[in-house]
PDB file of C-alpha atoms in Angstrom:
ATOM      1  CA  MET F 947      88.419 281.997 362.084  1.00 87.00           C
ATOM      2  CA  LEU F 948      88.479 278.373 363.198  1.00 90.00           C
ATOM      3  CA  VAL F 949      91.245 276.016 362.034  1.00 93.00           C
ATOM      4  CA  LEU F 950      90.599 272.257 361.976  1.00 92.00           C
ATOM      5  CA  THR F 951      92.574 269.264 360.722  1.00 93.00           C
ATOM      6  CA  ARG F 952      90.566 266.571 358.947  1.00 94.00           C
ATOM      7  CA  LYS F 953      91.538 263.229 357.398  1.00 92.00           C
ATOM      8  CA  PRO F 954      89.830 261.631 354.395  1.00 91.00           C
ATOM      9  CA  GLY F 955      86.383 260.425 355.434  1.00 90.00           C
ATOM     10  CA  GLU F 956      86.067 262.974 358.239  1.00 92.00           C
ATOM     11  CA  ALA F 957      83.640 265.890 358.111  1.00 93.00           C
ATOM     12  CA  VAL F 958      82.818 269.306 359.518  1.00 94.00           C
ATOM     13  CA  TRP F 959      79.280 270.584 360.108  1.00 93.00           C
ATOM     14  CA  ILE F 960      78.929 274.297 359.389  1.00 93.00           C
ATOM     15  CA  GLY F 961      75.393 275.343 360.273  1.00 91.00           C
ATOM     16  CA  ASP F 962      73.168 273.067 358.154  1.00 90.00           C
ATOM     17  CA  THR F 963      75.980 272.251 355.698  1.00 92.00           C
ATOM     18  CA  VAL F 964      78.386 269.318 355.857  1.00 92.00           C
ATOM     19  CA  VAL F 965      81.894 269.477 354.365  1.00 93.00           C
ATOM     20  CA  VAL F 966      83.515 266.044 353.904  1.00 92.00           C
ATOM     21  CA  VAL F 967      87.168 265.441 353.030  1.00 93.00           C
ATOM     22  CA  HIS F 968      86.954 262.797 350.290  1.00 91.00           C
ATOM     23  CA  GLU F 969      90.642 262.362 349.515  1.00 91.00           C
ATOM     24  CA  CYS F 970      94.062 263.980 349.665  1.00 92.00           C
ATOM     25  CA  ARG F 971      96.301 263.162 346.713  1.00 89.00           C
ATOM     26  CA  GLY F 972      99.477 265.034 345.857  1.00 87.00           C
ATOM     27  CA  ARG F 973      98.767 268.774 345.911  1.00 91.00           C
ATOM     28  CA  VAL F 974      94.982 268.367 345.589  1.00 94.00           C
ATOM     29  CA  CYS F 975      92.247 267.493 348.054  1.00 94.00           C
ATOM     30  CA  ARG F 976      88.646 266.754 347.178  1.00 94.00           C
ATOM     31  CA  LEU F 977      86.010 268.317 349.414  1.00 94.00           C
ATOM     32  CA  GLY F 978      82.401 267.184 349.323  1.00 92.00           C
ATOM     33  CA  VAL F 979      79.779 269.797 350.184  1.00 93.00           C
ATOM     34  CA  ILE F 980      76.291 268.717 351.246  1.00 91.00           C
ATOM     35  CA  ALA F 981      74.034 271.777 351.433  1.00 89.00           C
ATOM     36  CA  ASP F 982      70.457 272.811 350.757  1.00 87.00           C
ATOM     37  CA  PRO F 983      69.893 273.519 347.050  1.00 84.00           C
ATOM     38  CA  ASP F 984      69.160 277.175 347.814  1.00 85.00           C
ATOM     39  CA  VAL F 985      72.578 277.690 349.493  1.00 87.00           C
ATOM     40  CA  PRO F 986      75.068 279.041 346.918  1.00 87.00           C
ATOM     41  CA  VAL F 987      78.364 277.138 346.674  1.00 88.00           C
ATOM     42  CA  MET F 988      81.137 279.013 344.862  1.00 87.00           C
ATOM     43  CA  ARG F 989      84.765 278.310 344.067  1.00 87.00           C
ATOM     44  CA  GLU F 990      87.105 281.067 345.214  1.00 82.00           C
ATOM     45  CA  GLU F 991      90.829 281.445 344.814  1.00 65.00           C
ATOM     46  CA  VAL F 992      92.641 283.113 347.728  1.00 45.00           C
ATOM     47  CA  PRO F 993      93.607 285.791 346.879  1.00 46.00           C
ATOM     48  CA  CYS F 994      90.752 286.083 344.431  1.00 48.00           C
ATOM     49  CA  ASN F 995      92.069 287.036 340.984  1.00 48.00           C
ATOM     50  CA  ALA F 996      88.632 287.255 339.404  1.00 50.00           C
ATOM     51  CA  ALA F 997      86.161 290.065 339.994  1.00 49.00           C
ATOM     52  CA  ARG F 998      83.660 287.534 341.325  1.00 52.00           C
ATOM     53  CA  PRO F 999      83.827 283.846 342.280  1.00 51.00           C
ATOM     54  CA  ARG F1000      82.859 281.206 339.767  1.00 51.00           C
ATOM     55  CA  PRO F1001      79.698 279.181 340.553  1.00 56.00           C
ATOM     56  CA  ALA F1002      80.255 275.500 341.205  1.00 58.00           C
ATOM     57  CA  HIS F1003      78.254 272.891 339.320  1.00 53.00           C
ATOM     58  CA  ARG F1004      75.181 272.042 341.341  1.00 53.00           C
ATOM     59  CA  GLY F1005      73.530 268.646 341.008  1.00 52.00           C
ATOM     60  CA  SER F1006      71.750 266.359 343.393  1.00 53.00           C
ATOM     61  CA  GLY F1007      73.520 264.914 346.413  1.00 65.00           C
ATOM     62  CA  CYS F1008      77.095 265.792 347.330  1.00 79.00           C
ATOM     63  CA  LEU F1009      78.988 268.423 345.342  1.00 86.00           C
ATOM     64  CA  VAL F1010      82.695 267.495 345.118  1.00 88.00           C
ATOM     65  CA  LEU F1011      85.298 270.207 344.510  1.00 89.00           C
ATOM     66  CA  ALA F1012      89.043 269.767 343.947  1.00 92.00           C
ATOM     67  CA  ARG F1013      91.047 272.369 345.880  1.00 93.00           C
ATOM     68  CA  THR F1014      94.756 272.996 346.424  1.00 93.00           C
ATOM     69  CA  ALA F1015      96.443 274.805 349.320  1.00 93.00           C
ATOM     70  CA  GLY F1016      95.377 278.457 349.349  1.00 92.00           C
ATOM     71  CA  GLN F1017      92.115 277.862 347.498  1.00 93.00           C
ATOM     72  CA  ALA F1018      88.711 278.261 349.095  1.00 93.00           C
ATOM     73  CA  VAL F1019      85.039 277.438 348.752  1.00 93.00           C
ATOM     74  CA  LEU F1020      82.287 279.927 349.596  1.00 92.00           C
ATOM     75  CA  ILE F1021      79.224 278.246 351.088  1.00 92.00           C
ATOM     76  CA  GLY F1022      76.643 280.980 351.554  1.00 89.00           C
ATOM     77  CA  ASP F1023      78.416 283.547 353.762  1.00 90.00           C
ATOM     78  CA  VAL F1024      80.995 281.032 355.036  1.00 94.00           C
ATOM     79  CA  ARG F1025      84.487 280.724 353.544  1.00 94.00           C
ATOM     80  CA  VAL F1026      86.277 277.360 353.852  1.00 95.00           C
ATOM     81  CA  ILE F1027      89.969 277.725 352.998  1.00 94.00           C
ATOM     82  CA  VAL F1028      92.370 274.830 352.392  1.00 95.00           C
ATOM     83  CA  ALA F1029      95.177 276.212 354.541  1.00 95.00           C
ATOM     84  CA  LYS F1030      97.554 273.253 354.279  1.00 94.00           C
ATOM     85  CA  LEU F1031      97.419 269.706 353.000  1.00 91.00           C
ATOM     86  CA  SER F1032      99.454 266.527 352.979  1.00 91.00           C
ATOM     87  CA  GLN F1033      98.904 262.977 351.731  1.00 88.00           C
ATOM     88  CA  THR F1034      97.007 262.053 354.911  1.00 90.00           C
ATOM     89  CA  LYS F1035      95.212 265.179 356.135  1.00 93.00           C
ATOM     90  CA  VAL F1036      94.014 268.670 355.292  1.00 94.00           C
ATOM     91  CA  VAL F1037      93.956 271.790 357.456  1.00 95.00           C
ATOM     92  CA  LEU F1038      90.767 273.786 356.900  1.00 95.00           C
ATOM     93  CA  ALA F1039      90.387 277.404 358.000  1.00 95.00           C
ATOM     94  CA  ILE F1040      86.692 278.237 358.436  1.00 95.00           C
ATOM     95  CA  ASP F1041      85.769 281.903 358.285  1.00 94.00           C
ATOM     96  CA  ALA F1042      82.191 282.260 359.533  1.00 92.00           C
ATOM     97  CA  ASP F1043      80.104 284.607 361.630  1.00 92.00           C
ATOM     98  CA  SER F1044      80.350 283.785 365.338  1.00 90.00           C
ATOM     99  CA  THR F1045      76.659 282.835 365.372  1.00 92.00           C
ATOM    100  CA  VAL F1046      77.194 279.975 362.874  1.00 92.00           C
ATOM    101  CA  PRO F1047      77.777 276.660 364.688  1.00 90.00           C
ATOM    102  CA  VAL F1048      80.844 274.717 363.495  1.00 91.00           C
ATOM    103  CA  LEU F1049      81.188 271.122 364.711  1.00 89.00           C
ATOM    104  CA  ARG F1050      83.760 268.460 364.022  1.00 86.00           C
ATOM    105  CA  CYS F1051      82.173 265.210 362.940  1.00 80.00           C
ATOM    106  CA  GLU F1052      84.177 262.459 364.584  1.00 67.00           C
ATOM    107  CA  LEU F1053      82.216 259.747 362.828  1.00 60.00           C
ATOM    108  CA  ARG F1054      83.945 258.642 359.650  1.00 60.00           C
ATOM    109  CA  VAL F1055      81.805 258.721 356.544  1.00 57.00           C
ATOM    110  CA  ALA F1056      82.371 256.714 353.382  1.00 60.00           C
ATOM    111  CA  ALA F1057      84.756 258.708 351.201  1.00 54.00           C
TER     112      ALA F1057
END
């Protein structure tokens, strides 16, 4: 598991998927997920209370999900957990196979 701190406007590349931190406000952060349409993106609570994760709405462009500390997003076989958040940054724990490349994007993107 890899743990990274990101600020709003910063991103993480996970394989062919990009996860962007859009904003951190109060106890909620908004994560944008840019993935191929055939890659499933699911909401998941940690620990998961439901028998199976709930599918996220899938439209064109960037999918934006609101998450609080302890909640996660499943992107294919990769789990992105919001480990901790504050008004200015979010700590993401990325649980992926060791063969999946994970890169910090130091370029700021429009949030």
